[in-house]
CSV table of C-alpha atoms and ligand atoms in Angstrom, one decimal:
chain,number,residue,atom,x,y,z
A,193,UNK,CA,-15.1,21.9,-7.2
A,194,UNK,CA,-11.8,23.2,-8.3
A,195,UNK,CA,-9.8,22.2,-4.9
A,196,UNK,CA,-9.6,19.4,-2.3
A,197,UNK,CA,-8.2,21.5,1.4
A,198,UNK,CA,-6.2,18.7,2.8
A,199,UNK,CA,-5.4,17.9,6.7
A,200,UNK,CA,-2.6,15.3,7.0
A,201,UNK,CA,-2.1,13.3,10.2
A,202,UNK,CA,2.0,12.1,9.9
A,203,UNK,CA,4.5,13.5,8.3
A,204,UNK,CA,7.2,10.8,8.5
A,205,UNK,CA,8.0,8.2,5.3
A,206,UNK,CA,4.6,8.3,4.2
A,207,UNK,CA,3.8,12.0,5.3
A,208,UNK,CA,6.6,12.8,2.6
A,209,UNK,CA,5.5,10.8,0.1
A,210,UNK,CA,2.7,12.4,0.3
A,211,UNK,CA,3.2,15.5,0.5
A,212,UNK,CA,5.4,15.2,-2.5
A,213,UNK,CA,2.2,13.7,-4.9
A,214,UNK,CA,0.6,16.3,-3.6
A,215,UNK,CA,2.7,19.3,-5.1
A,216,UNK,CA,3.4,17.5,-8.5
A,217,UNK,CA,-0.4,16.9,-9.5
A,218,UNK,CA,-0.6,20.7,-10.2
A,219,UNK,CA,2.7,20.5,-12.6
A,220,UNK,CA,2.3,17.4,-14.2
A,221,UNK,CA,-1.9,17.0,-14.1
A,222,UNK,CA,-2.8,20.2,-14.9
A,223,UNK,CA,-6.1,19.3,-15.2
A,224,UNK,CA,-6.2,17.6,-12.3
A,225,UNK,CA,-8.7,19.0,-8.7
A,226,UNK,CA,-5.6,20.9,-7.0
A,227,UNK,CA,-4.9,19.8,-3.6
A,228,UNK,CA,-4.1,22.5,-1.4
A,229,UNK,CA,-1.8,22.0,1.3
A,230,UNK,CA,-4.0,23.2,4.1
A,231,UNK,CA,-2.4,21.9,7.7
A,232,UNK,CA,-0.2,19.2,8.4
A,233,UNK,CA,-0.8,17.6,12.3
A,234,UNK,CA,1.9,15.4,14.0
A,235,UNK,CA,2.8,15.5,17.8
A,236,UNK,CA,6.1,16.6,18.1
A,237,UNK,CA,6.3,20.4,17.5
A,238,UNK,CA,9.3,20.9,16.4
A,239,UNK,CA,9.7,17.9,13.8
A,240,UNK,CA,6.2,18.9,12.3
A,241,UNK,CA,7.5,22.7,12.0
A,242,UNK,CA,10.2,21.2,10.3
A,243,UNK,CA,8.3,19.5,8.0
A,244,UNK,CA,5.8,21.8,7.4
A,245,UNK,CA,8.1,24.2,6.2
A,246,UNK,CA,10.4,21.5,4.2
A,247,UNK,CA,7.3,20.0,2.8
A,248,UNK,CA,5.1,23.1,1.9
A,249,UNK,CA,2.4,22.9,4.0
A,250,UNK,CA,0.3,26.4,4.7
A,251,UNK,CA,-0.3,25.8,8.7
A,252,UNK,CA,0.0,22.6,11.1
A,253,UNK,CA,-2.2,21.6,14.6
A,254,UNK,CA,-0.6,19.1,16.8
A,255,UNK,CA,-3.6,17.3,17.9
A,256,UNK,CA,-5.8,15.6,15.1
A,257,UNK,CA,-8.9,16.4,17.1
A,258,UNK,CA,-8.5,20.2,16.4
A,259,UNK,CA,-7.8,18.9,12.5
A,260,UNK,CA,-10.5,17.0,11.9
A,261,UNK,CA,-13.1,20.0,13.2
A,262,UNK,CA,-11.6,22.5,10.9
A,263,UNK,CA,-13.9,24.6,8.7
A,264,UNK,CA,-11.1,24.7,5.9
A,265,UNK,CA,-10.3,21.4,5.7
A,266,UNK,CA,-12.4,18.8,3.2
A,267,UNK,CA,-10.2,15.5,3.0
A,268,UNK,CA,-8.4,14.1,6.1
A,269,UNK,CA,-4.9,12.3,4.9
A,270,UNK,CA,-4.2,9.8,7.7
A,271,UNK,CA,-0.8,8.2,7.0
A,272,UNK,CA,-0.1,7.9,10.8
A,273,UNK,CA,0.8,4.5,12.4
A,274,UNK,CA,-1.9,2.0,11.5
A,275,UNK,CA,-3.1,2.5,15.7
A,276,UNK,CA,-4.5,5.5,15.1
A,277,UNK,CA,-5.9,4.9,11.5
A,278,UNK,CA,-9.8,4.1,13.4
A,279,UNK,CA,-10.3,6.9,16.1
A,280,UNK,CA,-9.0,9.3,13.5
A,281,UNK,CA,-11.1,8.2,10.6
A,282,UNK,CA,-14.5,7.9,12.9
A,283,UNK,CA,-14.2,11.5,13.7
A,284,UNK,CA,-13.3,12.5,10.9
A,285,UNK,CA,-16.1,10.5,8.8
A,286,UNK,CA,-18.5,12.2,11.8
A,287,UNK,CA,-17.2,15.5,11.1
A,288,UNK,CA,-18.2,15.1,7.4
A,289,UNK,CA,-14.6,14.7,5.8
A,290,UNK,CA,-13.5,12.8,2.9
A,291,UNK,CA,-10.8,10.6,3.7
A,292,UNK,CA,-7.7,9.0,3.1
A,293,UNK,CA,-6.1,6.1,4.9
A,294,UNK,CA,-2.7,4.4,4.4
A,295,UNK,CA,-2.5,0.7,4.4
A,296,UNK,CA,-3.5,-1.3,6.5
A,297,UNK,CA,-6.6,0.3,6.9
A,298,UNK,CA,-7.2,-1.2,10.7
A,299,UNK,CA,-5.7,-3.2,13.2
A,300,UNK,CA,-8.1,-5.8,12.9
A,301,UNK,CA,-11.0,-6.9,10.1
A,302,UNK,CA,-13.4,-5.5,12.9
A,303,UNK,CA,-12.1,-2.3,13.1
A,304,UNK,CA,-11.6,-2.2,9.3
A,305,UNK,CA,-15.7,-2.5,9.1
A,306,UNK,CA,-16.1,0.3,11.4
A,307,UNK,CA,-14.8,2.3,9.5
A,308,UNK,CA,-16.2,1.6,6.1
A,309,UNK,CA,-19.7,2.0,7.8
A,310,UNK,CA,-18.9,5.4,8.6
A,311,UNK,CA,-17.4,6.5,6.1
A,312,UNK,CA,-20.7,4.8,4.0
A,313,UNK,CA,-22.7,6.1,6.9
A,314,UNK,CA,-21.4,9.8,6.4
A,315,UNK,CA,-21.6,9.6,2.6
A,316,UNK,CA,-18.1,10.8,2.4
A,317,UNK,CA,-15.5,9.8,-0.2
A,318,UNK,CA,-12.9,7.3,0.9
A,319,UNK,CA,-9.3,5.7,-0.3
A,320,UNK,CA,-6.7,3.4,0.8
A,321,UNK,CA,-3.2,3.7,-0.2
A,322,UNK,CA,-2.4,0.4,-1.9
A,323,UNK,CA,0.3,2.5,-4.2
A,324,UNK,CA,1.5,-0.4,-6.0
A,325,UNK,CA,-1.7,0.0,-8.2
A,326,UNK,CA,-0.5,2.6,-9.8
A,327,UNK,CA,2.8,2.0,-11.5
A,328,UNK,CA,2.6,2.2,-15.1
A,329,UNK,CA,3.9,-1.1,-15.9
A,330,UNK,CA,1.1,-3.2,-12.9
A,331,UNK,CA,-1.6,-0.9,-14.9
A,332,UNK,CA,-0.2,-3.1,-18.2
A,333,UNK,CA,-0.3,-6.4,-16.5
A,334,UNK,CA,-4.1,-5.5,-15.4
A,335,UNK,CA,-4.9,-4.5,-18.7
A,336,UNK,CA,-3.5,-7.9,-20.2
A,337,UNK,CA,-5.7,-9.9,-18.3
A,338,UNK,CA,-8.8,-7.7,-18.1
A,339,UNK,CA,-8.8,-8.3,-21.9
A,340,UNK,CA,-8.2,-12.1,-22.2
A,341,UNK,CA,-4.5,-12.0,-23.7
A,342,UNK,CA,-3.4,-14.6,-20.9
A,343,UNK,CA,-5.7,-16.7,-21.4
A,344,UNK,CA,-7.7,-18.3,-18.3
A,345,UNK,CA,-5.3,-17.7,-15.2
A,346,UNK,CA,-3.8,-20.7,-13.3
A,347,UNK,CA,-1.0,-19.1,-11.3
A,348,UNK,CA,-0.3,-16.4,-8.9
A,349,UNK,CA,2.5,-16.2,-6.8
A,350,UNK,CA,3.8,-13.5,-5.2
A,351,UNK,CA,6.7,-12.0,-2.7
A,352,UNK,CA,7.7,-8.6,-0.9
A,353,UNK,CA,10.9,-9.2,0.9
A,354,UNK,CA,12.8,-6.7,2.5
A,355,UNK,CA,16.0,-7.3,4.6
A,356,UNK,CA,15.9,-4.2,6.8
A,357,UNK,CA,15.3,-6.2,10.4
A,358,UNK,CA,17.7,-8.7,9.9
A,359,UNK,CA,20.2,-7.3,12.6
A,360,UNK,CA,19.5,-8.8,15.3
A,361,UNK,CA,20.2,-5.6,17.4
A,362,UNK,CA,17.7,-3.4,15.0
A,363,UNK,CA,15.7,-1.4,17.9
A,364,UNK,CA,11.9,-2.2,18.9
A,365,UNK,CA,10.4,0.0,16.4
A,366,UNK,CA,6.4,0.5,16.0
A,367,UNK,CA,6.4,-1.8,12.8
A,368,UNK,CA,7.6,-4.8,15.4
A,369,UNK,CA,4.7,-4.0,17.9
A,370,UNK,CA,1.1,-5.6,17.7
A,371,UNK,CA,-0.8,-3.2,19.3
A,372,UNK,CA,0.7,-0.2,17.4
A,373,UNK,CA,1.1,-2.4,13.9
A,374,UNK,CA,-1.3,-5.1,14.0
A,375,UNK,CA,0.9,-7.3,12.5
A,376,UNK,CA,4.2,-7.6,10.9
A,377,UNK,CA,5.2,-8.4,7.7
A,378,UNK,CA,2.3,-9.6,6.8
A,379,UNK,CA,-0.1,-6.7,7.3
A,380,UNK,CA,2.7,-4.4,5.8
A,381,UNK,CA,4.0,-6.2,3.0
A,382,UNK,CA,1.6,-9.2,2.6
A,383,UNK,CA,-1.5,-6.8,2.1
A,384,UNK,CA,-0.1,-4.9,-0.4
A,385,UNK,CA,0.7,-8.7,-2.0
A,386,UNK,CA,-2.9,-9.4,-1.5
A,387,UNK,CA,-4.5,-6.0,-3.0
A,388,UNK,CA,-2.0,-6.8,-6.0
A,389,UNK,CA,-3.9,-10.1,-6.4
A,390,UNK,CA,-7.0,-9.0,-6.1
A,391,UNK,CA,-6.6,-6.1,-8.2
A,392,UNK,CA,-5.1,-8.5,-11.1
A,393,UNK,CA,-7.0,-12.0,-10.4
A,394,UNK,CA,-9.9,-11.6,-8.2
A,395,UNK,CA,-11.3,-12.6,-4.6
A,396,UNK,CA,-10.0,-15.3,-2.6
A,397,UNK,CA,-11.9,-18.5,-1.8
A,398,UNK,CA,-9.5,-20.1,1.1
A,399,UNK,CA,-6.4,-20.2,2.6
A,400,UNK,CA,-3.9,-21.7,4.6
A,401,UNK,CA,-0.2,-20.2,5.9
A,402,UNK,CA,2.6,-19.9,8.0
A,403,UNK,CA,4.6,-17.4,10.2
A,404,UNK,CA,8.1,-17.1,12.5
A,405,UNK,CA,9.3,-14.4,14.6
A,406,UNK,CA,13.0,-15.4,14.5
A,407,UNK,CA,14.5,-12.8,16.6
A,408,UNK,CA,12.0,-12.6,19.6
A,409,UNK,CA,13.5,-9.5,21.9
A,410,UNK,CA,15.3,-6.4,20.8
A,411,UNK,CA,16.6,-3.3,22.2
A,412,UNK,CA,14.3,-0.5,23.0
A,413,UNK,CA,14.0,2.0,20.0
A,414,UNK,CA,14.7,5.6,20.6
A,415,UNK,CA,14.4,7.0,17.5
A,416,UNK,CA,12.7,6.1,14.3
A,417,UNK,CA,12.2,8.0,10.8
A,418,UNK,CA,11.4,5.7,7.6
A,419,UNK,CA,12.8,2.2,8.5
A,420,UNK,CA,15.7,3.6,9.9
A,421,UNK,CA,16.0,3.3,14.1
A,422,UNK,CA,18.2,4.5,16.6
A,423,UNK,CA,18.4,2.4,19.8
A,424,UNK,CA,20.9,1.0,22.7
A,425,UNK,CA,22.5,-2.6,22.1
A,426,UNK,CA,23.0,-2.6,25.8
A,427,UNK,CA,19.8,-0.9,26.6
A,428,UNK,CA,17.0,-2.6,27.7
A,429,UNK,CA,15.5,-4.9,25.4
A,430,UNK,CA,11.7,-5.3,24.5
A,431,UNK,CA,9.5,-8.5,23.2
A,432,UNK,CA,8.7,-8.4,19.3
A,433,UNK,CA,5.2,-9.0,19.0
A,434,UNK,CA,4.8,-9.4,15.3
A,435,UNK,CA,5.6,-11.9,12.4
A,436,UNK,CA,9.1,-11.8,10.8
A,437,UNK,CA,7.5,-13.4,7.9
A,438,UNK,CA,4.8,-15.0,6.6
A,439,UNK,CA,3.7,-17.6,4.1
A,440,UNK,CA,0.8,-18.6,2.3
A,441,UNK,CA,-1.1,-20.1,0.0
A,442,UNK,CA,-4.5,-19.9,-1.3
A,443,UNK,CA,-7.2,-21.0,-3.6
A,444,UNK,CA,-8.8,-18.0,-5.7
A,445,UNK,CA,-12.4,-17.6,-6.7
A,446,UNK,CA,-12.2,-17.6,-10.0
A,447,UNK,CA,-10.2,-21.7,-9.9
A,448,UNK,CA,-6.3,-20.0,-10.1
A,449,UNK,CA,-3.9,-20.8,-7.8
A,450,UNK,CA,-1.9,-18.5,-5.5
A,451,UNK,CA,1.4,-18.3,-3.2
A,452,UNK,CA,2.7,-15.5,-1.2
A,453,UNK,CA,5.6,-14.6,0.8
A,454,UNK,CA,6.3,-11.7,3.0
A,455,UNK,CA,9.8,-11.2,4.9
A,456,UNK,CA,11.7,-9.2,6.2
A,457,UNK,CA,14.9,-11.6,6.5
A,458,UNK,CA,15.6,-11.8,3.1
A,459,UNK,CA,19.2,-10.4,3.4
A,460,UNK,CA,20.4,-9.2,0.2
A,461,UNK,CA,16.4,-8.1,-0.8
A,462,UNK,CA,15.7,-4.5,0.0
A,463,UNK,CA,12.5,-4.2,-1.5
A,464,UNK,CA,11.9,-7.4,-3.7
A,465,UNK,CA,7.7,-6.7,-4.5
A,466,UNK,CA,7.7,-8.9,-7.2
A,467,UNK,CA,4.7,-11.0,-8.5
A,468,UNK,CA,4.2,-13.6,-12.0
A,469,UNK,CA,0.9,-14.4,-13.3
A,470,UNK,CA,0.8,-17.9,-15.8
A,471,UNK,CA,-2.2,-18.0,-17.9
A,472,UNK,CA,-3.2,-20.1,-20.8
A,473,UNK,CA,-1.9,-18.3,-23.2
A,474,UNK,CA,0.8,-16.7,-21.4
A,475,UNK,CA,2.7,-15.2,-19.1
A,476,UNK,CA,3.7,-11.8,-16.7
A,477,UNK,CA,6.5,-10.9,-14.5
A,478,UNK,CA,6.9,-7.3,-12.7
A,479,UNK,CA,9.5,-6.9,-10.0
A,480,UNK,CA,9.0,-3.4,-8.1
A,481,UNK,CA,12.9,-3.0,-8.3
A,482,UNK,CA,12.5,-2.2,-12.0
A,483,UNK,CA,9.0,-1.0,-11.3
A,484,UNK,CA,9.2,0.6,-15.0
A,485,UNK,CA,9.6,-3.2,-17.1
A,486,UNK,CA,6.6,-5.7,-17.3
A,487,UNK,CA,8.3,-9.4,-18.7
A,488,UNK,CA,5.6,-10.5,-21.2
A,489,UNK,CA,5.5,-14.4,-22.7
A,490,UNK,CA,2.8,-15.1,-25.1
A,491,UNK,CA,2.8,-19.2,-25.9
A,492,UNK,CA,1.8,-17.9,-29.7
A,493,UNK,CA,4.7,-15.9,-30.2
A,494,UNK,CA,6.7,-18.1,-33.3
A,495,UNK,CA,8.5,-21.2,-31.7
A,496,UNK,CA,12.0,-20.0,-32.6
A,497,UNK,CA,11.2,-16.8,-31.0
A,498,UNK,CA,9.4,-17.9,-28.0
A,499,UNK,CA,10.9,-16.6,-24.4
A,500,UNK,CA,9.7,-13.5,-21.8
A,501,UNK,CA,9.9,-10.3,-23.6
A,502,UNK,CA,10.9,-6.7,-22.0
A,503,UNK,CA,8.2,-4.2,-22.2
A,504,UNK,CA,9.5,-0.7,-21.2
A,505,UNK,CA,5.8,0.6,-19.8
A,506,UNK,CA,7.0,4.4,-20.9
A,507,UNK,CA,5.2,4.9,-23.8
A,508,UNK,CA,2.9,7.7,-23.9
A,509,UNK,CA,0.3,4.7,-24.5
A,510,UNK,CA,1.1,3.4,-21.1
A,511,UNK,CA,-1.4,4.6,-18.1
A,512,UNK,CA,-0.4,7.6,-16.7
A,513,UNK,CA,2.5,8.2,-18.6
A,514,UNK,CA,1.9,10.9,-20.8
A,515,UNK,CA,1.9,13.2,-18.0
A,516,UNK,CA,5.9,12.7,-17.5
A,517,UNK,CA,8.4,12.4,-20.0
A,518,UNK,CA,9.3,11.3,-23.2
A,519,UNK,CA,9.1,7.7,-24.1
A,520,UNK,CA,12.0,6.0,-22.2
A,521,UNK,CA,12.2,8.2,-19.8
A,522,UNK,CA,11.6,6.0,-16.8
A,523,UNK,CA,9.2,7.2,-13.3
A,524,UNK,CA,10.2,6.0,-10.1
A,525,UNK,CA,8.7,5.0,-6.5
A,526,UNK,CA,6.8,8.5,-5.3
A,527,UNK,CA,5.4,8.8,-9.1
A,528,UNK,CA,3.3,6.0,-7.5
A,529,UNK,CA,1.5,8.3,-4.9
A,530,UNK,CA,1.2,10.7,-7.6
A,531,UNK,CA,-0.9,8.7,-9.4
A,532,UNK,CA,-2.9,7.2,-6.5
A,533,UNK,CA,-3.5,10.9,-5.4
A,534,UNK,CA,-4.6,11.8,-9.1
A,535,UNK,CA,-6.9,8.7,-9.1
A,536,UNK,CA,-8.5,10.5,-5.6
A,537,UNK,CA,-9.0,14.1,-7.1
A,538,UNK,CA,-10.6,12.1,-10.3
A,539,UNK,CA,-13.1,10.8,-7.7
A,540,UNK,CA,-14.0,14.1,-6.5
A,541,UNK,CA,-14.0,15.3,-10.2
A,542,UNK,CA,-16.4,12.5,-11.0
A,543,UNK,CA,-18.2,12.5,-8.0
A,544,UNK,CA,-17.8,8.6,-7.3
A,545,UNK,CA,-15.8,6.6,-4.9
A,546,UNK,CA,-12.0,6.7,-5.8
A,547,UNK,CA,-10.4,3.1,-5.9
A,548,UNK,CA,-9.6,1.0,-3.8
A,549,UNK,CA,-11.4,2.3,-1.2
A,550,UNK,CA,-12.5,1.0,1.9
A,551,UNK,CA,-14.1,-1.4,0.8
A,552,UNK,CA,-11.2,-2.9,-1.1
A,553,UNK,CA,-9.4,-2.1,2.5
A,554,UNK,CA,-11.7,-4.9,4.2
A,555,UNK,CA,-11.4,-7.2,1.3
A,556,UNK,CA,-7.3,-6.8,2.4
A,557,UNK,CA,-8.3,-7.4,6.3
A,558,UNK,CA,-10.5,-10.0,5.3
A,559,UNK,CA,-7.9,-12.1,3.6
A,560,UNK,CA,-4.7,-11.0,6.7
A,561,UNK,CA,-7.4,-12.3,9.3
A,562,UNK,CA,-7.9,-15.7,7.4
A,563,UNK,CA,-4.3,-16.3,7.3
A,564,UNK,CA,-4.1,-15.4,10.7
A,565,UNK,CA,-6.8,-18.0,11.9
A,566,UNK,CA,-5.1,-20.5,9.4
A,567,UNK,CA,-1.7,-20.1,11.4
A,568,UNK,CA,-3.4,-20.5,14.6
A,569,UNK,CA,-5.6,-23.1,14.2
A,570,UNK,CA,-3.4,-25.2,11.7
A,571,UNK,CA,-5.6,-25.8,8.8
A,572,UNK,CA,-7.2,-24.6,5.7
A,573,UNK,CA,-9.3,-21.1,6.2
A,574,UNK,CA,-12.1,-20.2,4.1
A,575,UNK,CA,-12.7,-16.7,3.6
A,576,UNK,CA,-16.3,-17.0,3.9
A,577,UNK,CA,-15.9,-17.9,7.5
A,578,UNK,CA,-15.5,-14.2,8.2
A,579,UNK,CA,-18.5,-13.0,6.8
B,207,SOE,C1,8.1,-0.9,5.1
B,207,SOE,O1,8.2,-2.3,5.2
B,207,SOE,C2,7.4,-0.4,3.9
B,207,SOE,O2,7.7,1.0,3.8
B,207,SOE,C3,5.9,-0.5,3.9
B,207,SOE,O3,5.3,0.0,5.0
B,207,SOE,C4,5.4,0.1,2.6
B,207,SOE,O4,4.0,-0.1,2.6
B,207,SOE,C5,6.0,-0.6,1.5
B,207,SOE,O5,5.5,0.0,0.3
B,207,SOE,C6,7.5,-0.6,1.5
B,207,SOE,O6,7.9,-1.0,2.7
């Protein structure tokens, strides 16, 4: 196989993002499966035209139906809002295509296992777009664990705050809905906080959280492209559905202990995905707003030189990195869809599932739905409850 034909569904934030990984693996993985930019399918004709064009894309459908069926298409790219993520990913499973799917992978756990079945069931290749994964510097902090330099972990804790809701008159977008979003900052910042965990600690045993809506009704949104809205103050307002933020803690597997904060009211925090692991022998810091640094404490480092250390995760050494520029030379935010997308062309390459897949995607549900039921029902939530 020396190309994947892609079919995208959205073409907004994520659509771009993308888009973009996908026209850099060629330049800067030249061994890499190329992508090829196939057809790009969103409903509005005219913003999709515009975006095909802008973006590179060789033709475009406006319904996903007609995408999905396509002869020349082998992976379907749904990064459309998470309501359509299931119906799309069915037919598209049914229709024998490898697939895609931006986070979170469902609306519900439920859903989430419908569509790992078929993608199981069709024996296609599947991925979920937990892009955090992939910066150089997380791939560091992985490796430091994996291979014991921490020591046996005690601590997790973790936040993703954002600040982009805290107007009071910021319109209705989808993100604030349930039926469209599922949830609210918790499925959309708190499960990329929980793939981060499990990627670097392990599973969850059980946990128990917390959630507020603070602002409860807000004008109707007109317009929305990336987190930016357009909407009446004196329009007609609409009910938010969703959590403004949400809190938890939990009790991993493997005896460490976690906390976990997801908001989007932290005024002054645009995108604050920060997480620090303490182990026995030491200790890790990353903080996505200098996604390129991983702060590293080692308790044997000599006593009159003991404190966090800077680690600039540019070296050539560092995953991924010898792709882009000399040591120093510091990657930003789309190099991590880059990656992820290099990571799925190595699957196809290899002929294995890409990761995280699916299966990782449930794992994500799995843990949001706990929390959930913990919120509701006031009280500690074991995981295995929703086996
Ligand atoms: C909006 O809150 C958002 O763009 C999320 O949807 C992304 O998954 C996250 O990476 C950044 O914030």
């Amino acid at each position: 196989m020396d190309k994947v034909r892609v079919g995208m569904v959205g073409y907004k934030f994520m659509g771009k993002a993308h888009s973009n990984a996908y026209r850099a693996l060629p330049m800067f993985f030249p061994d890499s499966i190329k992508p090829e930019m196939t057809a790009i399918c969103g409903r509005d004709p005219q913003g999709l035209e515009q975006a095909k064009t802008q973006f590179g894309w060789q033709s475009s459908e406006t319904d996903w139906k007609e995408l999905v069926k396509r002869d020349d298409i082998d992976l379907i790219d749904i990064n459309a809002p998470s309501d359509a993520h299931k119906a799309i990913a069915l037919a598209a499973a049914e229709a024998g295509k490898h697939i895609f799917c931006e986070k979170p992978l469902a609306l519900t756990l439920e859903d989430s296992r419908e569509m790992l079945e078929a993608a199981e069931k069709a024996g296609v290749k599947h991925m979920v777009g937990f892009n955090y994964r992939f910066a150089p510097a997380v791939q560091l902090a992985k490796k430091l664990v994996s291979d014991g330099r921490l020591g046996e972990i005690y601590h997790f804790r973790a936040v993703f705050l954002q600040d982009w809701i805290i107007d009071p008159n910021f319109p209705l977008v989808w993100r604030l809905q349930k039926e469209i979003a599922g949830s609210g900052s918790h499925g959309d910042l708190g499960a990329h906080l929980i793939d981060m965990a499990r990627f670097l600690v392990g599973e969850f045993d059980e946990v128990i959280g917390m959630s507020e809506t603070f602002v409860k009704e807000r004008p109707i949104a007109s317009t929305m492209t990336g987190l930016s809205a357009k909407g009446s103050e004196d329009g007609p307002r609409g009910p938010v559905t969703v959590d403004d933020a949400t809190v938890f803690m939990t009790r991993f597997a493997g005896g460490a202990l976690g906390s976990f904060e997801a908001t989007r009211f932290a005024a002054g925090h645009r995108c604050t995905n920060a997480f620090e692991i303490n182990g026995s022998k030491g200790s890790i810091k990353f903080d996505f707003e200098r996604m390129n640094e991983l702060q590293v404490y080692f308790t044997d480092d000599a006593e009159d030189v003991q404190g966090f250390r800077r680690v600039l995760a540019t070296d050539p050494s560092h995953a991924y990195m010898d792709a882009w520029w000399p040591a120093g030379h510091t990657i930003g935010y789309e190099h991590t869809f880059t990656h992820e997308m290099h990571e799925l062309m190595q699957a196809f390459a290899e002929d294995r599932q890409p990761v995280p897949n699916f299966v990782d995607g449930v794992k994500c549900q799995e843990v949001l739905e706990a929390v959930d039921r913990s919120i509701a029902e006031r009280r500690w939530v074991s995981i295995s409850e929703l086996a």
